[in-house]
PDB file of C-alpha atoms in Angstrom:
ATOM      1  CA  MET A   1      56.253  82.560 -82.272  1.00 47.00           C
ATOM      2  CA  SER A   2      55.230  86.206 -81.825  1.00 52.00           C
ATOM      3  CA  GLU A   3      56.081  88.684 -84.550  1.00 58.00           C
ATOM      4  CA  THR A   4      57.452  92.136 -83.807  1.00 55.00           C
ATOM      5  CA  LYS A   5      55.544  94.753 -85.772  1.00 56.00           C
ATOM      6  CA  GLN A   6      57.345  98.012 -86.524  1.00 58.00           C
ATOM      7  CA  VAL A   7      55.090 101.081 -86.446  1.00 59.00           C
ATOM      8  CA  SER A   8      56.662 104.394 -87.461  1.00 53.00           C
ATOM      9  CA  PHE A   9      54.871 107.637 -86.758  1.00 60.00           C
ATOM     10  CA  ILE A  10      54.574 111.095 -88.290  1.00 74.00           C
ATOM     11  CA  GLY A  11      51.510 112.829 -86.947  1.00 80.00           C
ATOM     12  CA  SER A  12      48.988 115.398 -88.076  1.00 89.00           C
ATOM     13  CA  GLY A  13      45.500 116.143 -86.923  1.00 93.00           C
ATOM     14  CA  ILE A  14      42.738 118.446 -85.776  1.00 95.00           C
ATOM     15  CA  ILE A  15      42.510 119.720 -82.203  1.00 96.00           C
ATOM     16  CA  TYR A  16      39.288 120.764 -80.497  1.00 97.00           C
ATOM     17  CA  TYR A  17      39.218 122.825 -77.303  1.00 97.00           C
ATOM     18  CA  LYS A  18      35.810 122.780 -75.610  1.00 96.00           C
ATOM     19  CA  GLY A  19      34.439 121.539 -78.930  1.00 96.00           C
ATOM     20  CA  ARG A  20      35.959 124.373 -80.985  1.00 97.00           C
ATOM     21  CA  ASP A  21      38.295 123.510 -83.851  1.00 97.00           C
ATOM     22  CA  ILE A  22      41.283 125.713 -82.987  1.00 96.00           C
ATOM     23  CA  GLY A  23      42.672 125.634 -86.520  1.00 96.00           C
ATOM     24  CA  ASN A  24      46.088 124.720 -87.890  1.00 95.00           C
ATOM     25  CA  CYS A  25      48.327 123.241 -85.184  1.00 94.00           C
ATOM     26  CA  SER A  26      51.969 122.299 -85.588  1.00 92.00           C
ATOM     27  CA  SER A  27      52.349 120.106 -82.502  1.00 92.00           C
ATOM     28  CA  ALA A  28      50.638 118.537 -79.513  1.00 93.00           C
ATOM     29  CA  ASP A  29      52.829 117.068 -76.774  1.00 92.00           C
ATOM     30  CA  ILE A  30      51.765 115.327 -73.577  1.00 93.00           C
ATOM     31  CA  THR A  31      54.594 115.142 -71.046  1.00 93.00           C
ATOM     32  CA  TYR A  32      55.062 114.275 -67.380  1.00 93.00           C
ATOM     33  CA  ASP A  33      56.959 115.911 -64.555  1.00 93.00           C
ATOM     34  CA  VAL A  34      58.358 113.124 -62.379  1.00 92.00           C
ATOM     35  CA  ASP A  35      59.712 113.254 -58.836  1.00 93.00           C
ATOM     36  CA  LYS A  36      62.222 110.399 -58.631  1.00 93.00           C
ATOM     37  CA  LYS A  37      63.479 109.012 -55.322  1.00 95.00           C
ATOM     38  CA  THR A  38      66.196 106.356 -55.198  1.00 95.00           C
ATOM     39  CA  LEU A  39      67.588 104.057 -52.533  1.00 96.00           C
ATOM     40  CA  PRO A  40      71.268 103.459 -53.298  1.00 95.00           C
ATOM     41  CA  ASN A  41      72.719  99.968 -53.183  1.00 95.00           C
ATOM     42  CA  TYR A  42      75.082 100.052 -50.221  1.00 95.00           C
ATOM     43  CA  ARG A  43      76.111  96.392 -50.561  1.00 93.00           C
ATOM     44  CA  GLY A  44      78.670  96.964 -53.261  1.00 92.00           C
ATOM     45  CA  GLY A  45      78.598  96.984 -57.045  1.00 92.00           C
ATOM     46  CA  GLY A  46      76.828 100.343 -57.428  1.00 94.00           C
ATOM     47  CA  GLY A  47      73.353 101.025 -58.704  1.00 95.00           C
ATOM     48  CA  ASN A  48      70.179 101.380 -56.688  1.00 94.00           C
ATOM     49  CA  ALA A  49      68.357  98.918 -54.493  1.00 95.00           C
ATOM     50  CA  GLU A  50      64.994 100.580 -55.138  1.00 95.00           C
ATOM     51  CA  VAL A  51      63.509 103.464 -57.079  1.00 94.00           C
ATOM     52  CA  LEU A  52      60.200 105.287 -56.697  1.00 93.00           C
ATOM     53  CA  GLU A  53      58.861 107.583 -59.422  1.00 93.00           C
ATOM     54  CA  ARG A  54      55.910 109.819 -58.626  1.00 93.00           C
ATOM     55  CA  ILE A  55      54.209 111.875 -61.341  1.00 93.00           C
ATOM     56  CA  THR A  56      53.841 115.423 -60.066  1.00 93.00           C
ATOM     57  CA  SER A  57      52.065 116.890 -63.116  1.00 94.00           C
ATOM     58  CA  VAL A  58      50.676 115.915 -66.513  1.00 94.00           C
ATOM     59  CA  ASN A  59      51.226 118.554 -69.176  1.00 95.00           C
ATOM     60  CA  LEU A  60      49.797 119.300 -72.618  1.00 95.00           C
ATOM     61  CA  ALA A  61      51.475 121.824 -74.942  1.00 94.00           C
ATOM     62  CA  ILE A  62      49.876 122.738 -78.285  1.00 95.00           C
ATOM     63  CA  GLY A  63      51.636 124.592 -81.107  1.00 94.00           C
ATOM     64  CA  ILE A  64      49.149 126.981 -82.712  1.00 95.00           C
ATOM     65  CA  THR A  65      49.708 128.697 -86.066  1.00 95.00           C
ATOM     66  CA  SER A  66      46.119 129.925 -86.552  1.00 94.00           C
ATOM     67  CA  LEU A  67      46.000 133.167 -84.582  1.00 93.00           C
ATOM     68  CA  ASN A  68      42.311 133.983 -84.869  1.00 94.00           C
ATOM     69  CA  ALA A  69      40.527 136.054 -82.233  1.00 95.00           C
ATOM     70  CA  SER A  70      39.490 133.078 -80.093  1.00 95.00           C
ATOM     71  CA  ASN A  71      43.021 131.647 -80.097  1.00 95.00           C
ATOM     72  CA  LEU A  72      44.515 135.015 -79.177  1.00 95.00           C
ATOM     73  CA  ALA A  73      42.131 135.092 -76.217  1.00 95.00           C
ATOM     74  CA  LEU A  74      43.296 131.587 -75.264  1.00 95.00           C
ATOM     75  CA  LEU A  75      46.964 132.593 -75.493  1.00 94.00           C
ATOM     76  CA  ASN A  76      46.462 135.732 -73.411  1.00 95.00           C
ATOM     77  CA  ALA A  77      43.843 134.714 -70.824  1.00 94.00           C
ATOM     78  CA  GLY A  78      41.581 137.281 -72.443  1.00 95.00           C
ATOM     79  CA  THR A  79      38.091 138.028 -73.601  1.00 96.00           C
ATOM     80  CA  VAL A  80      37.012 138.997 -77.122  1.00 96.00           C
ATOM     81  CA  SER A  81      34.135 141.241 -78.158  1.00 96.00           C
ATOM     82  CA  THR A  82      32.941 142.219 -81.636  1.00 96.00           C
ATOM     83  CA  ILE A  83      33.437 145.716 -83.014  1.00 97.00           C
ATOM     84  CA  ALA A  84      30.745 146.850 -85.445  1.00 97.00           C
ATOM     85  CA  THR A  85      31.361 149.324 -88.257  1.00 97.00           C
ATOM     86  CA  THR A  86      30.552 152.808 -87.012  1.00 97.00           C
ATOM     87  CA  THR A  87      31.590 156.445 -87.287  1.00 97.00           C
ATOM     88  CA  VAL A  88      33.141 158.788 -84.758  1.00 98.00           C
ATOM     89  CA  THR A  89      32.333 162.481 -85.028  1.00 98.00           C
ATOM     90  CA  ASP A  90      34.447 165.281 -83.555  1.00 98.00           C
ATOM     91  CA  GLU A  91      36.660 163.281 -81.210  1.00 98.00           C
ATOM     92  CA  GLU A  92      38.564 165.948 -79.307  1.00 97.00           C
ATOM     93  CA  LEU A  93      42.361 165.790 -79.188  1.00 97.00           C
ATOM     94  CA  THR A  94      45.063 168.145 -77.953  1.00 97.00           C
ATOM     95  CA  VAL A  95      48.282 168.353 -79.950  1.00 96.00           C
ATOM     96  CA  SER A  96      50.710 167.593 -77.131  1.00 92.00           C
ATOM     97  CA  ALA A  97      53.749 167.790 -79.439  1.00 95.00           C
ATOM     98  CA  LEU A  98      54.628 167.760 -83.127  1.00 96.00           C
ATOM     99  CA  ASP A  99      55.746 164.572 -84.845  1.00 97.00           C
ATOM    100  CA  ARG A 100      54.059 162.490 -82.132  1.00 97.00           C
ATOM    101  CA  LEU A 101      51.158 160.091 -82.550  1.00 97.00           C
ATOM    102  CA  LEU A 102      47.854 161.352 -81.184  1.00 97.00           C
ATOM    103  CA  ARG A 103      46.100 158.068 -80.384  1.00 98.00           C
ATOM    104  CA  VAL A 104      42.369 158.074 -81.085  1.00 98.00           C
ATOM    105  CA  GLU A 105      39.899 156.055 -79.044  1.00 97.00           C
ATOM    106  CA  HIS A 106      39.199 153.457 -81.721  1.00 97.00           C
ATOM    107  CA  MET A 107      40.849 152.210 -84.913  1.00 98.00           C
ATOM    108  CA  ILE A 108      40.669 154.411 -87.996  1.00 98.00           C
ATOM    109  CA  ASP A 109      39.509 152.961 -91.309  1.00 98.00           C
ATOM    110  CA  THR A 110      42.215 154.537 -93.467  1.00 97.00           C
ATOM    111  CA  SER A 111      40.327 153.668 -96.657  1.00 96.00           C
ATOM    112  CA  ALA A 112      37.505 156.024 -95.648  1.00 97.00           C
ATOM    113  CA  THR A 113      37.433 159.811 -95.380  1.00 97.00           C
ATOM    114  CA  VAL A 114      38.997 161.393 -92.294  1.00 98.00           C
ATOM    115  CA  THR A 115      38.348 165.049 -91.455  1.00 98.00           C
ATOM    116  CA  VAL A 116      40.142 167.263 -88.949  1.00 98.00           C
ATOM    117  CA  ASN A 117      38.620 170.490 -87.652  1.00 98.00           C
ATOM    118  CA  THR A 118      39.766 173.208 -85.295  1.00 97.00           C
ATOM    119  CA  ALA A 119      38.102 173.572 -81.892  1.00 95.00           C
ATOM    120  CA  ALA A 120      35.955 176.279 -83.555  1.00 96.00           C
ATOM    121  CA  ASP A 121      34.787 173.770 -86.214  1.00 96.00           C
ATOM    122  CA  VAL A 122      36.879 175.176 -89.061  1.00 96.00           C
ATOM    123  CA  LEU A 123      37.985 172.472 -91.496  1.00 97.00           C
ATOM    124  CA  ILE A 124      41.746 171.915 -91.589  1.00 97.00           C
ATOM    125  CA  PRO A 125      42.862 170.811 -95.079  1.00 97.00           C
ATOM    126  CA  ALA A 126      44.996 167.693 -95.346  1.00 96.00           C
ATOM    127  CA  LEU A 127      47.683 169.695 -97.208  1.00 96.00           C
ATOM    128  CA  HIS A 128      49.313 172.983 -96.261  1.00 96.00           C
ATOM    129  CA  SER A 129      47.672 175.939 -98.051  1.00 92.00           C
ATOM    130  CA  VAL A 130      51.044 177.345 -99.187  1.00 93.00           C
ATOM    131  CA  ASN A 131      53.486 174.501 -99.897  1.00 93.00           C
ATOM    132  CA  ASP A 132      51.227 171.403-100.116  1.00 94.00           C
ATOM    133  CA  THR A 133      53.069 169.549 -97.353  1.00 96.00           C
ATOM    134  CA  PRO A 134      50.888 167.472 -94.994  1.00 97.00           C
ATOM    135  CA  ASN A 135      49.066 169.279 -92.228  1.00 97.00           C
ATOM    136  CA  TYR A 136      48.467 165.906 -90.587  1.00 98.00           C
ATOM    137  CA  ILE A 137      49.168 162.246 -91.290  1.00 98.00           C
ATOM    138  CA  VAL A 138      46.506 159.594 -90.756  1.00 98.00           C
ATOM    139  CA  SER A 139      47.223 156.028 -89.625  1.00 98.00           C
ATOM    140  CA  SER A 140      45.021 153.301 -88.217  1.00 98.00           C
ATOM    141  CA  ALA A 141      46.121 154.282 -84.707  1.00 98.00           C
ATOM    142  CA  GLY A 142      45.572 158.034 -84.926  1.00 97.00           C
ATOM    143  CA  ILE A 143      46.823 161.386 -86.197  1.00 97.00           C
ATOM    144  CA  THR A 144      50.382 162.759 -86.394  1.00 98.00           C
ATOM    145  CA  VAL A 145      50.982 166.496 -86.836  1.00 98.00           C
ATOM    146  CA  PRO A 146      54.360 167.034 -88.548  1.00 97.00           C
ATOM    147  CA  GLU A 147      56.752 169.948 -88.315  1.00 95.00           C
ATOM    148  CA  GLY A 148      55.695 172.723 -90.703  1.00 94.00           C
ATOM    149  CA  SER A 149      51.968 172.016 -90.323  1.00 97.00           C
ATOM    150  CA  GLU A 150      49.409 174.786 -90.040  1.00 96.00           C
ATOM    151  CA  ILE A 151      48.385 173.025 -86.817  1.00 97.00           C
ATOM    152  CA  ALA A 152      50.500 174.175 -83.897  1.00 95.00           C
ATOM    153  CA  ALA A 153      51.595 172.338 -80.774  1.00 95.00           C
ATOM    154  CA  SER A 154      48.999 172.662 -77.979  1.00 94.00           C
ATOM    155  CA  ASP A 155      46.177 173.282 -80.483  1.00 96.00           C
ATOM    156  CA  GLU A 156      42.887 171.538 -79.844  1.00 97.00           C
ATOM    157  CA  ILE A 157      41.463 169.667 -82.832  1.00 97.00           C
ATOM    158  CA  LYS A 158      38.451 167.509 -83.627  1.00 98.00           C
ATOM    159  CA  VAL A 159      38.799 164.309 -85.658  1.00 98.00           C
ATOM    160  CA  SER A 160      35.983 162.508 -87.467  1.00 98.00           C
ATOM    161  CA  TYR A 161      36.576 159.034 -88.895  1.00 98.00           C
ATOM    162  CA  SER A 162      35.095 155.622 -89.667  1.00 98.00           C
ATOM    163  CA  VAL A 163      35.744 152.562 -87.500  1.00 98.00           C
ATOM    164  CA  PRO A 164      36.170 149.254 -89.371  1.00 97.00           C
ATOM    165  CA  ALA A 165      34.509 146.038 -88.238  1.00 97.00           C
ATOM    166  CA  GLY A 166      36.749 143.859 -86.117  1.00 97.00           C
ATOM    167  CA  TYR A 167      37.267 142.558 -82.609  1.00 97.00           C
ATOM    168  CA  LEU A 168      38.592 143.833 -79.304  1.00 97.00           C
ATOM    169  CA  LEU A 169      40.814 141.599 -77.175  1.00 96.00           C
ATOM    170  CA  GLN A 170      41.111 142.421 -73.478  1.00 96.00           C
ATOM    171  CA  ALA A 171      44.212 140.567 -72.244  1.00 96.00           C
ATOM    172  CA  LEU A 172      44.740 138.991 -68.807  1.00 95.00           C
ATOM    173  CA  VAL A 173      41.169 139.336 -67.557  1.00 95.00           C
ATOM    174  CA  ALA A 174      39.996 135.705 -67.775  1.00 92.00           C
ATOM    175  CA  PHE A 175      42.260 133.584 -65.593  1.00 89.00           C
ATOM    176  CA  GLY A 176      41.384 130.056 -64.522  1.00 88.00           C
ATOM    177  CA  GLU A 177      39.720 128.893 -67.739  1.00 90.00           C
ATOM    178  CA  GLU A 178      39.772 125.141 -68.349  1.00 94.00           C
ATOM    179  CA  GLY A 179      38.075 122.674 -70.690  1.00 96.00           C
ATOM    180  CA  ASP A 180      38.326 119.381 -72.507  1.00 97.00           C
ATOM    181  CA  VAL A 181      40.649 118.784 -75.455  1.00 96.00           C
ATOM    182  CA  VAL A 182      40.071 116.256 -78.235  1.00 96.00           C
ATOM    183  CA  ILE A 183      42.926 115.482 -80.629  1.00 95.00           C
ATOM    184  CA  GLU A 184      41.687 113.765 -83.779  1.00 95.00           C
ATOM    185  CA  GLY A 185      44.969 112.526 -85.173  1.00 92.00           C
ATOM    186  CA  LEU A 186      46.362 110.658 -88.146  1.00 87.00           C
ATOM    187  CA  ASN A 187      49.575 108.693 -88.615  1.00 86.00           C
ATOM    188  CA  ASP A 188      50.706 109.964 -92.007  1.00 84.00           C
ATOM    189  CA  VAL A 189      52.972 106.920 -92.430  1.00 80.00           C
ATOM    190  CA  ASN A 190      50.213 104.300 -92.539  1.00 85.00           C
ATOM    191  CA  GLY A 191      46.961 106.302 -92.602  1.00 87.00           C
ATOM    192  CA  LYS A 192      45.801 104.970 -89.228  1.00 90.00           C
ATOM    193  CA  LYS A 193      43.650 107.269 -87.129  1.00 93.00           C
ATOM    194  CA  HIS A 194      43.645 107.899 -83.406  1.00 94.00           C
ATOM    195  CA  VAL A 195      41.641 110.040 -80.990  1.00 94.00           C
ATOM    196  CA  ILE A 196      43.043 111.422 -77.736  1.00 94.00           C
ATOM    197  CA  ASP A 197      40.570 112.630 -75.113  1.00 95.00           C
ATOM    198  CA  CYS A 198      41.937 114.983 -72.449  1.00 96.00           C
ATOM    199  CA  TRP A 199      39.377 115.617 -69.751  1.00 96.00           C
ATOM    200  CA  ARG A 200      40.539 118.806 -68.014  1.00 97.00           C
ATOM    201  CA  TRP A 201      43.136 121.092 -69.600  1.00 97.00           C
ATOM    202  CA  LYS A 202      44.030 124.345 -67.856  1.00 97.00           C
ATOM    203  CA  PRO A 203      46.142 126.474 -70.233  1.00 96.00           C
ATOM    204  CA  SER A 204      48.596 129.078 -68.977  1.00 94.00           C
ATOM    205  CA  PRO A 205      48.878 132.559 -70.576  1.00 93.00           C
ATOM    206  CA  THR A 206      51.537 132.516 -73.279  1.00 93.00           C
ATOM    207  CA  GLY A 207      51.573 135.992 -74.822  1.00 90.00           C
ATOM    208  CA  LEU A 208      52.083 136.893 -78.466  1.00 85.00           C
ATOM    209  CA  SER A 209      54.683 138.041 -80.948  1.00 83.00           C
ATOM    210  CA  ALA A 210      53.450 141.273 -82.481  1.00 85.00           C
ATOM    211  CA  ILE A 211      56.133 141.520 -85.202  1.00 85.00           C
ATOM    212  CA  GLY A 212      58.101 138.753 -86.898  1.00 83.00           C
ATOM    213  CA  THR A 213      59.727 137.658 -90.138  1.00 80.00           C
ATOM    214  CA  GLU A 214      58.401 134.075 -90.081  1.00 84.00           C
ATOM    215  CA  PHE A 215      54.923 132.587 -89.828  1.00 87.00           C
ATOM    216  CA  ALA A 216      53.833 132.654 -86.191  1.00 89.00           C
ATOM    217  CA  ASP A 217      53.903 129.330 -84.355  1.00 91.00           C
ATOM    218  CA  VAL A 218      53.004 129.807 -80.696  1.00 93.00           C
ATOM    219  CA  SER A 219      53.072 127.023 -78.111  1.00 93.00           C
ATOM    220  CA  VAL A 220      50.417 127.264 -75.415  1.00 94.00           C
ATOM    221  CA  ALA A 221      51.153 125.002 -72.464  1.00 95.00           C
ATOM    222  CA  GLY A 222      48.905 123.891 -69.657  1.00 96.00           C
ATOM    223  CA  GLU A 223      48.336 121.156 -67.144  1.00 96.00           C
ATOM    224  CA  LEU A 224      45.997 118.190 -67.487  1.00 96.00           C
ATOM    225  CA  LEU A 225      44.148 118.056 -64.182  1.00 97.00           C
ATOM    226  CA  SER A 226      42.668 114.991 -62.545  1.00 97.00           C
ATOM    227  CA  ASP A 227      39.006 114.345 -63.341  1.00 97.00           C
ATOM    228  CA  GLU A 228      37.653 112.678 -60.221  1.00 96.00           C
ATOM    229  CA  SER A 229      34.391 111.792 -61.956  1.00 96.00           C
ATOM    230  CA  LYS A 230      36.133 109.014 -63.904  1.00 96.00           C
ATOM    231  CA  PRO A 231      35.605 105.519 -62.434  1.00 95.00           C
ATOM    232  CA  ASN A 232      38.364 103.362 -60.980  1.00 94.00           C
ATOM    233  CA  GLY A 233      40.388 101.528 -63.597  1.00 93.00           C
ATOM    234  CA  THR A 234      40.164 104.378 -66.114  1.00 96.00           C
ATOM    235  CA  SER A 235      42.528 107.316 -66.558  1.00 96.00           C
ATOM    236  CA  LYS A 236      41.577 110.518 -64.804  1.00 96.00           C
ATOM    237  CA  PHE A 237      43.777 112.487 -67.222  1.00 96.00           C
ATOM    238  CA  PHE A 238      43.483 111.258 -70.828  1.00 95.00           C
ATOM    239  CA  ARG A 239      42.900 108.247 -73.006  1.00 95.00           C
ATOM    240  CA  VAL A 240      43.982 107.208 -76.500  1.00 94.00           C
ATOM    241  CA  THR A 241      41.753 105.311 -78.938  1.00 94.00           C
ATOM    242  CA  ALA A 242      43.599 104.096 -82.037  1.00 92.00           C
ATOM    243  CA  GLN A 243      43.218 101.887 -85.090  1.00 89.00           C
ATOM    244  CA  SER A 244      45.337  98.751 -85.013  1.00 85.00           C
TER     245      SER A 244
END
């Protein structure tokens, strides 16, 4: 007599995209879109005489909580380049209005010295010479000239600053990327391991949440495409290898 074996499942694991460990992931779901056609039973009693279900797409959605530069590129169909530490000397800006951000070309290292000069190369002090209020306010994005500053609207100024090391993401310039996905999983209930191989995953741009009150958890969805190089009798989409 056969014995029914109950296997409960709570999963965790590591996900690799094109061989790269994409970091902490909260979920990985493979789903199907199905086109269902039915032939009603016209002979009485209800129900259907026949049903045909055709899979129209195979989908993989991954919840990502590790928003490193490579993952941000994945979420935004982008490219990433490295920014080296450097200095910018005498970047020219025009004060278009007071109490408005004057965006500089790069990012300012606010822990380093920032100097502001007039167009004639005269140093402008950070504090007003009479009442010690700010002549300008420095942020990572640029310079703001407040009301009451010794700098006037429409003045031309020159800003010198340090640029911190980092990266530059160019969004929505790398469409059509695809690659293999390997999910090295674990059933936390019984300690059994499994590996899921997905041959061709084409992720769709997801976007990002720039401000939030909770840890970011972004789901990037894409379609598993058919890999015609796989022989007959094997899945062209994915396979699961698991411990019994």
